[in-house]
Coordinates of C-alpha atoms and ligand atoms in Angstrom, one line a residue:
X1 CA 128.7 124.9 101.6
X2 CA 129.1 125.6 105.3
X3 CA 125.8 124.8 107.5
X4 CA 123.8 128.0 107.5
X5 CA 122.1 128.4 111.2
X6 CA 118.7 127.2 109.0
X7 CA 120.4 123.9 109.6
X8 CA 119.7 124.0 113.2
X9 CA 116.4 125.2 113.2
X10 CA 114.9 121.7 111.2
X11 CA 112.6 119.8 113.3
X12 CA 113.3 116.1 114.7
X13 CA 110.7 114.4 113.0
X14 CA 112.8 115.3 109.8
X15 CA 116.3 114.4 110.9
X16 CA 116.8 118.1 113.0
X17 CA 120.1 119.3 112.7
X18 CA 121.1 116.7 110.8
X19 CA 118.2 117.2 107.9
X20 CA 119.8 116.4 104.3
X21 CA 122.7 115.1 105.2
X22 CA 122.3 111.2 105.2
X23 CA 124.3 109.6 102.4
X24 CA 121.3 106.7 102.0
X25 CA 119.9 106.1 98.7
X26 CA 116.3 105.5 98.4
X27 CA 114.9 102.7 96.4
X28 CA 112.9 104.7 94.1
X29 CA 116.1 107.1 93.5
X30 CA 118.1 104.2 93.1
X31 CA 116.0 102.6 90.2
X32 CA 116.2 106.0 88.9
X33 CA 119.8 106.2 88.9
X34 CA 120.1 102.6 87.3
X35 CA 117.6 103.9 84.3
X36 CA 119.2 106.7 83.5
X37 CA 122.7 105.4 83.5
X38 CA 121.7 102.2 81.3
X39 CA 120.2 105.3 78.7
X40 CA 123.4 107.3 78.5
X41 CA 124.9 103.9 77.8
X42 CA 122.8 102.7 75.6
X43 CA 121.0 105.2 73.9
X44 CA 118.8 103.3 71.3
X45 CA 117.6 100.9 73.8
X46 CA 113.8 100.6 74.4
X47 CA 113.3 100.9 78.5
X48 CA 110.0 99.0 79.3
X49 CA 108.7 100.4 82.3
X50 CA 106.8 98.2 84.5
X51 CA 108.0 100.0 87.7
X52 CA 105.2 102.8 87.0
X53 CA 102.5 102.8 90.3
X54 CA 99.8 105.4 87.7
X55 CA 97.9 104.8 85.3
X56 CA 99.4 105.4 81.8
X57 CA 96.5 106.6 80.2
X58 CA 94.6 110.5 80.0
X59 CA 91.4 110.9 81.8
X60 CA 88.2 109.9 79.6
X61 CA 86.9 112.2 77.0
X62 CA 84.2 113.2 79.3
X63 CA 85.6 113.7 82.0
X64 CA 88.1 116.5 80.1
X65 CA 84.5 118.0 78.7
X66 CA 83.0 118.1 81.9
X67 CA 85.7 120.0 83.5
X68 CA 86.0 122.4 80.3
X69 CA 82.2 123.3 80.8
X70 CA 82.7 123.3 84.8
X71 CA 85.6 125.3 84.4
X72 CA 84.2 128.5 82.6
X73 CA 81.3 128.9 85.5
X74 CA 81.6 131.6 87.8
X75 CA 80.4 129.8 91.0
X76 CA 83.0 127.5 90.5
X77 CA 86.2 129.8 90.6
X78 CA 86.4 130.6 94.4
X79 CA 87.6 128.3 97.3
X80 CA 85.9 124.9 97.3
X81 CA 87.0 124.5 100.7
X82 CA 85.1 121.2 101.8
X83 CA 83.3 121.1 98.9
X84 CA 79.8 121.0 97.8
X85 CA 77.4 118.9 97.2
X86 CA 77.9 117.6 93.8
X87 CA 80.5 115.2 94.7
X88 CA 79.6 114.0 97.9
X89 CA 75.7 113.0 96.2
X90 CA 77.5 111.2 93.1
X91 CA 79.8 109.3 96.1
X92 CA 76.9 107.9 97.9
X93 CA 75.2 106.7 94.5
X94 CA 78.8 105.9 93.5
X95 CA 79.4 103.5 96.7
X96 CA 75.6 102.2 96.6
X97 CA 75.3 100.5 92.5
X98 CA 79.2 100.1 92.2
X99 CA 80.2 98.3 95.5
X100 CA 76.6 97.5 97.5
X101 CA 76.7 100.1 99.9
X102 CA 73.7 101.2 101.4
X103 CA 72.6 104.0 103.5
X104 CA 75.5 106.3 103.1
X105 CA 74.6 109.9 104.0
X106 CA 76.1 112.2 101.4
X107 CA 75.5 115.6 104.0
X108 CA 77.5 113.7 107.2
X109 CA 78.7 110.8 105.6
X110 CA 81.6 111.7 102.6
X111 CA 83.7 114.3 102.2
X112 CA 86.1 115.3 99.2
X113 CA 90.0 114.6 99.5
X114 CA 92.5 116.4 97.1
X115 CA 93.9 112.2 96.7
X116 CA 93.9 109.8 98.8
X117 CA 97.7 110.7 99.9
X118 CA 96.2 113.8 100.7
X119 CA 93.8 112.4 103.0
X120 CA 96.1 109.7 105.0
X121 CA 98.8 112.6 105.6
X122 CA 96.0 114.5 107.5
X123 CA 94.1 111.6 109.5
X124 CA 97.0 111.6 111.9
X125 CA 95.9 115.0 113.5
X126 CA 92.4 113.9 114.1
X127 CA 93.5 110.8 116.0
X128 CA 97.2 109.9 117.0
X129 CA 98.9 111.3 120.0
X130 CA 102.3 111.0 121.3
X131 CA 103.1 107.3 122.5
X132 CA 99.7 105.7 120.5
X133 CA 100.0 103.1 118.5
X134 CA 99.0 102.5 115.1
X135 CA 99.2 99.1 113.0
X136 CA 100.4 99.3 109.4
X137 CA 101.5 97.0 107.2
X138 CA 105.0 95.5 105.0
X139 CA 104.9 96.0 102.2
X140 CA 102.8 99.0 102.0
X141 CA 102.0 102.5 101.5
X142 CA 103.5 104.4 104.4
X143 CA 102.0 108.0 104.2
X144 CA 99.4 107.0 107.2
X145 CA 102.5 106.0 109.5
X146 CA 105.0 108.8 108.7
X147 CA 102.5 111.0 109.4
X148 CA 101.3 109.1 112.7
X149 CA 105.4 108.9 113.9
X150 CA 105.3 112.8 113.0
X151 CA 102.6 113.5 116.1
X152 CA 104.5 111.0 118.2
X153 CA 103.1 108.3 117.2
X154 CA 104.4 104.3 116.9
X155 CA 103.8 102.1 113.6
X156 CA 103.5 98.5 114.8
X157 CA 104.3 97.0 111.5
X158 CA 102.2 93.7 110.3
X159 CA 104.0 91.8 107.8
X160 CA 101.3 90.7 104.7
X161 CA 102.9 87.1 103.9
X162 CA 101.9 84.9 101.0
X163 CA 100.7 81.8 103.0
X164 CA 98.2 84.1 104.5
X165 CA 96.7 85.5 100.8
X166 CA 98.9 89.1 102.1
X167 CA 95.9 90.0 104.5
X168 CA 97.1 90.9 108.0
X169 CA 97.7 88.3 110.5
X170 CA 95.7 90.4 113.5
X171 CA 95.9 87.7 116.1
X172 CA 99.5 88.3 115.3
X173 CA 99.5 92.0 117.0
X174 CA 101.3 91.2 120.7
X175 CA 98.8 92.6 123.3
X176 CA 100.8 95.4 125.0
X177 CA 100.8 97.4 121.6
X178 CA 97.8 95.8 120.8
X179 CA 96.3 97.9 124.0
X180 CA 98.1 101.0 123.1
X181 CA 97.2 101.0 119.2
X182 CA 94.2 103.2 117.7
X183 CA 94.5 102.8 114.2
X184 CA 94.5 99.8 111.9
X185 CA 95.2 101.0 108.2
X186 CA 94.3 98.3 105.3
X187 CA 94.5 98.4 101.9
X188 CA 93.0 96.2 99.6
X189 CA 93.3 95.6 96.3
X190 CA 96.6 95.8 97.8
X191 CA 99.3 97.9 96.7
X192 CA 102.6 96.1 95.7
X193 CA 101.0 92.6 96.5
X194 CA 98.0 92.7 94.0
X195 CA 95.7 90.8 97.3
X196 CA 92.0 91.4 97.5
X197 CA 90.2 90.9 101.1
X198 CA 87.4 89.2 101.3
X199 CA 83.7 89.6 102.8
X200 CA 85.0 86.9 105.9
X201 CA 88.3 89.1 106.2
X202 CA 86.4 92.5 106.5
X203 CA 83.7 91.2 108.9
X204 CA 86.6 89.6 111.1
X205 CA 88.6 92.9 110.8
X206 CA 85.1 94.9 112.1
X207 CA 84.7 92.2 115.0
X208 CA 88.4 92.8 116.0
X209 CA 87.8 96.8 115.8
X210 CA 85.6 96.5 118.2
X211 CA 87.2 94.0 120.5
X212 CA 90.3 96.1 120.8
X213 CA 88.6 99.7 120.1
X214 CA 90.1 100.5 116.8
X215 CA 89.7 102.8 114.4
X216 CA 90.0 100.8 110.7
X217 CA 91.0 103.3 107.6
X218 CA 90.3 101.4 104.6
X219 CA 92.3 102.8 101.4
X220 CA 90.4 101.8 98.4
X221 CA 92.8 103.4 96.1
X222 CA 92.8 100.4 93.5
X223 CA 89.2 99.0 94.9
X224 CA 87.5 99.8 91.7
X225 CA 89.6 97.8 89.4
X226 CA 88.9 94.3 89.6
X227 CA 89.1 92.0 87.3
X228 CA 85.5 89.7 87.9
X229 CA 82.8 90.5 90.1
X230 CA 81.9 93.5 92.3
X231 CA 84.0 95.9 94.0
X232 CA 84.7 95.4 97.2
X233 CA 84.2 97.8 99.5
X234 CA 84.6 97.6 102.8
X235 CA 81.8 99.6 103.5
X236 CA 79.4 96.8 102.5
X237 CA 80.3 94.7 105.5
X238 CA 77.6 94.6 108.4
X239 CA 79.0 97.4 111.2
X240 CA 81.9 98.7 108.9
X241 CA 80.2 102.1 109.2
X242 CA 81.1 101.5 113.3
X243 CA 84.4 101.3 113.2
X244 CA 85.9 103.2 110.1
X245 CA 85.8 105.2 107.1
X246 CA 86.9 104.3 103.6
X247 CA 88.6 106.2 100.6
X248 CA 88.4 106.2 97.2
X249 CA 90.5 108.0 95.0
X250 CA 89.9 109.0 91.1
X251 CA 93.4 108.2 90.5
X252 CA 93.5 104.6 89.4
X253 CA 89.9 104.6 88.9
X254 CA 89.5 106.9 86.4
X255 CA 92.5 107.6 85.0
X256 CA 93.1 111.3 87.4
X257 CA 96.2 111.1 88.9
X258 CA 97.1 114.6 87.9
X259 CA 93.7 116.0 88.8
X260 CA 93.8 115.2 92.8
X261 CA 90.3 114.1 93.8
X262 CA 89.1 111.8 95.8
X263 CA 86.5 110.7 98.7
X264 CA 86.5 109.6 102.5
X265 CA 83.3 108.0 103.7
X266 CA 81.8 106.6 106.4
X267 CA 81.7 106.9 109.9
X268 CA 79.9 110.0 110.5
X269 CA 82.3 110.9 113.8
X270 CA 85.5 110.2 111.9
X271 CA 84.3 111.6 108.6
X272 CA 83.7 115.6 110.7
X273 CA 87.1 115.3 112.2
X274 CA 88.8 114.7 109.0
X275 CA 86.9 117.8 107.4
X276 CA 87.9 119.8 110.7
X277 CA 91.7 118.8 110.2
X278 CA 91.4 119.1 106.2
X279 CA 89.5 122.7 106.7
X280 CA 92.7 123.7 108.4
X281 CA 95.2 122.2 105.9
X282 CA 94.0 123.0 102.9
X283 CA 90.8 124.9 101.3
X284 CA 89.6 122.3 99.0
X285 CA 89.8 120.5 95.4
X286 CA 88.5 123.1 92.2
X287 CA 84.8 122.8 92.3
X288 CA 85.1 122.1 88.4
X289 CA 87.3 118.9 89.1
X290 CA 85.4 117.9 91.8
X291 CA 82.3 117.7 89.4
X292 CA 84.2 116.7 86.4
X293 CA 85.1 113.7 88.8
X294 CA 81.7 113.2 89.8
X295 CA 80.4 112.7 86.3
X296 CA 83.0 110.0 86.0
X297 CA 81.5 108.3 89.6
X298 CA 78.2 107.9 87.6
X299 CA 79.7 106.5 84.9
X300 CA 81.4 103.5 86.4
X301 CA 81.3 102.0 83.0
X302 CA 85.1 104.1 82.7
X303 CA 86.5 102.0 85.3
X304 CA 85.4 98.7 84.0
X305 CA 87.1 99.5 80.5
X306 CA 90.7 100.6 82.0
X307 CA 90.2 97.0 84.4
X308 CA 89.5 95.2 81.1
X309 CA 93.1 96.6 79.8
X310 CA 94.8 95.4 83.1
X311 CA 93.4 92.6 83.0
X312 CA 94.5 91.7 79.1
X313 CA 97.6 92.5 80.0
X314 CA 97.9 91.3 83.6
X315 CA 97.0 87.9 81.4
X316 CA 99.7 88.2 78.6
X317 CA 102.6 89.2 81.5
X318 CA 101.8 85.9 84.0
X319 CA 101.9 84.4 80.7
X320 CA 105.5 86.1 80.3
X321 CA 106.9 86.0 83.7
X322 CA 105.6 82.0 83.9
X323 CA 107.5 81.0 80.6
X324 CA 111.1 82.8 82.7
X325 CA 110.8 81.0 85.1
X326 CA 109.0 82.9 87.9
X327 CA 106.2 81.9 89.9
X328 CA 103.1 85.0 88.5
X329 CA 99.7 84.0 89.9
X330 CA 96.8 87.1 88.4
X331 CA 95.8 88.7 91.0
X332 CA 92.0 89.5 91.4
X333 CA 92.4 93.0 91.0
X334 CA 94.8 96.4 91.1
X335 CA 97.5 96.6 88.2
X336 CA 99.9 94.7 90.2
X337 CA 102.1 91.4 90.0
X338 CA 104.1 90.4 93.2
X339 CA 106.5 87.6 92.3
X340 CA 109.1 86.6 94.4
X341 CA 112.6 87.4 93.4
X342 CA 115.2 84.4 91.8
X343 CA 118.5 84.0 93.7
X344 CA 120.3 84.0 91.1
X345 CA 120.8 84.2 86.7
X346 CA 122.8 81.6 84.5
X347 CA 123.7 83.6 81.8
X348 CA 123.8 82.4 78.1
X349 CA 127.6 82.4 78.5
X350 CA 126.9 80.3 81.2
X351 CA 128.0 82.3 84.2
X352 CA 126.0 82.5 87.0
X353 CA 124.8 86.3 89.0
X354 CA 124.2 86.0 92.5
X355 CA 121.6 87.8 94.0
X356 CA 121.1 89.0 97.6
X357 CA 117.9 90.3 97.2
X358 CA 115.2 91.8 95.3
X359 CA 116.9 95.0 94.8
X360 CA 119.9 93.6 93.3
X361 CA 117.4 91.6 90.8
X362 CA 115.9 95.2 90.0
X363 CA 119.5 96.9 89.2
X364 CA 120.5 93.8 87.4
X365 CA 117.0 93.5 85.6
X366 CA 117.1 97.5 84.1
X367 CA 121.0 97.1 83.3
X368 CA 121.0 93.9 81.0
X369 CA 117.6 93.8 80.4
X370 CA 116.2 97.3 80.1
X371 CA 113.4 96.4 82.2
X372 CA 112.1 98.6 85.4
X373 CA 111.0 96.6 88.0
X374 CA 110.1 97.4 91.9
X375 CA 111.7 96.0 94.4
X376 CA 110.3 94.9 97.9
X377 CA 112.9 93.1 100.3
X378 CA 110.5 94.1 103.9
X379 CA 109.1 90.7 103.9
X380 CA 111.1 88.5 101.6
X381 CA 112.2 89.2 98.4
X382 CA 110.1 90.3 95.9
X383 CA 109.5 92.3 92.8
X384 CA 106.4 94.4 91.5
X385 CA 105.8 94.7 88.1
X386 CA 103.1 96.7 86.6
X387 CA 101.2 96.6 83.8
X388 CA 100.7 100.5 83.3
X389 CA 103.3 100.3 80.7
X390 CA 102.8 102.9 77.8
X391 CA 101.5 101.5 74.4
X392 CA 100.5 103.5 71.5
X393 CA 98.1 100.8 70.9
X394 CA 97.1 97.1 70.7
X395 CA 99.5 96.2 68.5
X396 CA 101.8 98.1 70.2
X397 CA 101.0 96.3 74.0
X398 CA 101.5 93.0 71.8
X399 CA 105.1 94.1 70.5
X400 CA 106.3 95.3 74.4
X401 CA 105.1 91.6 75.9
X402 CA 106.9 89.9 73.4
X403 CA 110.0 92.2 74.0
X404 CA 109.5 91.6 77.4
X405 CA 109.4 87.9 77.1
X406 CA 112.6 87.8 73.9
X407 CA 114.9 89.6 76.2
X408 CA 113.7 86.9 79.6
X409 CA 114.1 83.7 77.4
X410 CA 117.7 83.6 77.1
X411 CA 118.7 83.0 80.6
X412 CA 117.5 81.4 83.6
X413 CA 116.4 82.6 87.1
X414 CA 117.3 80.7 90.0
X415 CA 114.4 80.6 92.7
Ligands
PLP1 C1 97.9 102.2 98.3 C2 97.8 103.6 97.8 N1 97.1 104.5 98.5 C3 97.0 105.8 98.1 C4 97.6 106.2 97.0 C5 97.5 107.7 96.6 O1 96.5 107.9 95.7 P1 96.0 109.3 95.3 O2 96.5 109.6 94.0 O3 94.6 109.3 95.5 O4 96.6 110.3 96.3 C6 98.4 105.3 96.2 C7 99.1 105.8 95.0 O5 100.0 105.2 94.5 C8 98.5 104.0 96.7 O6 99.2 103.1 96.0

């Protein structure tokens, strides 16, 4: 097709005139590609999917009837734009019994996001301009920083490293970007690595905020599901509220993905600009799934029973992964496990498969094995399993971790 003069017009920040037409395969695409072409050849095999990053389950009965009965009210039909009250009250009581925080201010101090991806995209406009700085992390989710490089921004990257427990090595941050950064993004339970923070680790993180005027964004996605003990929040940590805001998502917690709702709170300052930027991005979440989602934030009893699941099955797969060969710790919350990746399978034939890294564990792990892995080669090699899996039931979760485990046992990973 010859270049239409719409091929000129792209922007840089998305490749400009050259938009569309790098040959590079994506990891996600290629994992992807590797699933569908081990179905057309085999057609009867069963693919275990433990590549999934959402929950496999529907949203709770009640939260369905709350949104049927929301739904059919006439005040609710119009544009929510930043919402209304309903979810921003249940937030505050949400944040206060489930994860200890006191004092939040549900009028200046929450507002709605349509998700949490949502939310990061449009931060960016309310405080990154061209040449600033902001420190992310590898592995991680990089919504925050696209968006940052979009406004002419720089990501300093922190690398999360197992000797550390995955929490960022901020001493680690050279001074010259260190003077130029604004942002620091965290994310903990952490999404591939399975890490929680701790109290210590947030209350260092506020002290270093301040030192080095930052702004910390704390994305809770996974915050709710943890596997003992409280949430944490990092909100609950003395002078959080000084330095940053927080958000929470429905997604993982409740089983929403599809229905796009979620919170930011804190900081009152940073908490206005991100309703001044969201006002002019989008005009809010349905008021009906905005309540149907506050419902479920007083009933954190819903999050508790799809965290009990994980946490079965997070069990059963260490379990699993342990008997293979690989070194699975649980992690203390999230849906996650982070192993690192052999170097290489003996076959039951006896020969050997090389690997190079964790991606070529991934391709090699969905073509003999029929099992869909994620793989992370930024800092190491490593692969992130999943334990959103579909089962019809308990019987059924039983029969997939011991398919998972026949089709491991008869060869062995090289570390
Ligand atoms: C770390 C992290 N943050 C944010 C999100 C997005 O969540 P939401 O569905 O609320 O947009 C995800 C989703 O996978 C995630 O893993």
């Amino acid at each position: 097709m010859p270049d239409s003069y719409i091929q000129n017009l792209f922007a840089e920040r998305i490749g400009g005139a050259q938009y569309g037409k790098s040959q590079a395969i994506y990891k996600f695409e290629k994992i992807k590609r590797a699933k569908r072409a081990a179905m057309a050849l085999h057609p009867d095999a069963e693919i275990i999917d433990l590549g999934v990053g959402e929950p496999d389950e529907m949203a709770f009965p009640e939260a369905i009837e709350k949104l049927s009965v929301e739904s059919r009210k006439p005040e609710n039909r119009g544009y929510a734009d930043n919402g209304d009250a309903v979810l921003k009250q249940a937030a505050a009581r949400y944040l206060d019994r489930v994860c200890g925080v006191k004092g939040i201010n549900p009028e200046t101090e929450v507002l709605h996001s349509i998700g949490s991806k949502a939310a990061l995209a449009m931060l960016p406009a309310a405080l990154v301009n061209p040449g600033d700085y902001v420190l992310m992390t590898v592995p991680g989710y990089p919504v925050f920083g696209t968006h940052s490089i979009y406004y002419g921004g720089f990501v300093y990257n922190l690398p999360l490293l197992e000797e550390n427990g995955y929490l960022h090595a901020l001493h680690r941050v050279p001074p010259d970007v260190l003077k130029k950064a604004k942002v620091l993004v965290l994310n903990y339970p952490n999404n591939p690595t399975g890490a929680s923070a701790t109290p210590e680790f947030f209350a260092h993180v506020v002290d270093f905020a301040k030192a080095n005027r930052l702004v910390v964004i704390h994305d809770a996605a996974y915050a709710a599901l943890v596997f003992e003990g409280q949430p944490l929040s990092f909100l609950s940590v003395a002078g959080a509220k000084d330095v940053g805001i927080e958000l929470h998502s429905a997604t993982k917690a409740f089983n929403m993905t599809g229905w796009r709702c979620g919170f930011v709170a804190g900081n009152e300052l940073l908490v206005k600009a991100y309703g001044d930027v969201k006002d002019n991005t989008d005009s809010g979440q349905f008021l009906a799934i905005q309540h149907a989602v506050a419902e479920c934030l007083d009933h954190p009893q819903i999050t508790e029973q799809i965290a009990t699941k994980y946490s079965r099955r997070v069990n059963a797969l260490v379990q699993v992964l342990q008997a293979a060969g690989f070194r699975a710790t649980k992690p203390k919350g999230s849906f996650f496990l982070y192993v690192e990746a052999p170097k290489a399978v003996i076959k039951k034939d006896a020969s050997r498969v090389p690997f190079r890294k964790a991606e070529e564990v991934s391709q090699w792990l969905i073509t003999e094995k029929f099992l869909s892995t994620v793989p992370w080669d930024d800092v190491g090699g490593y692969l992130r399993l999943s334990v959103t899996f579909v089962a019809k039931n308990l019987a059924d979760e039983a029969r997939i971790l011991d398919q998972i485990a026949e089709r491991l046992a008869d060869v062995k990973f090289e570390f």
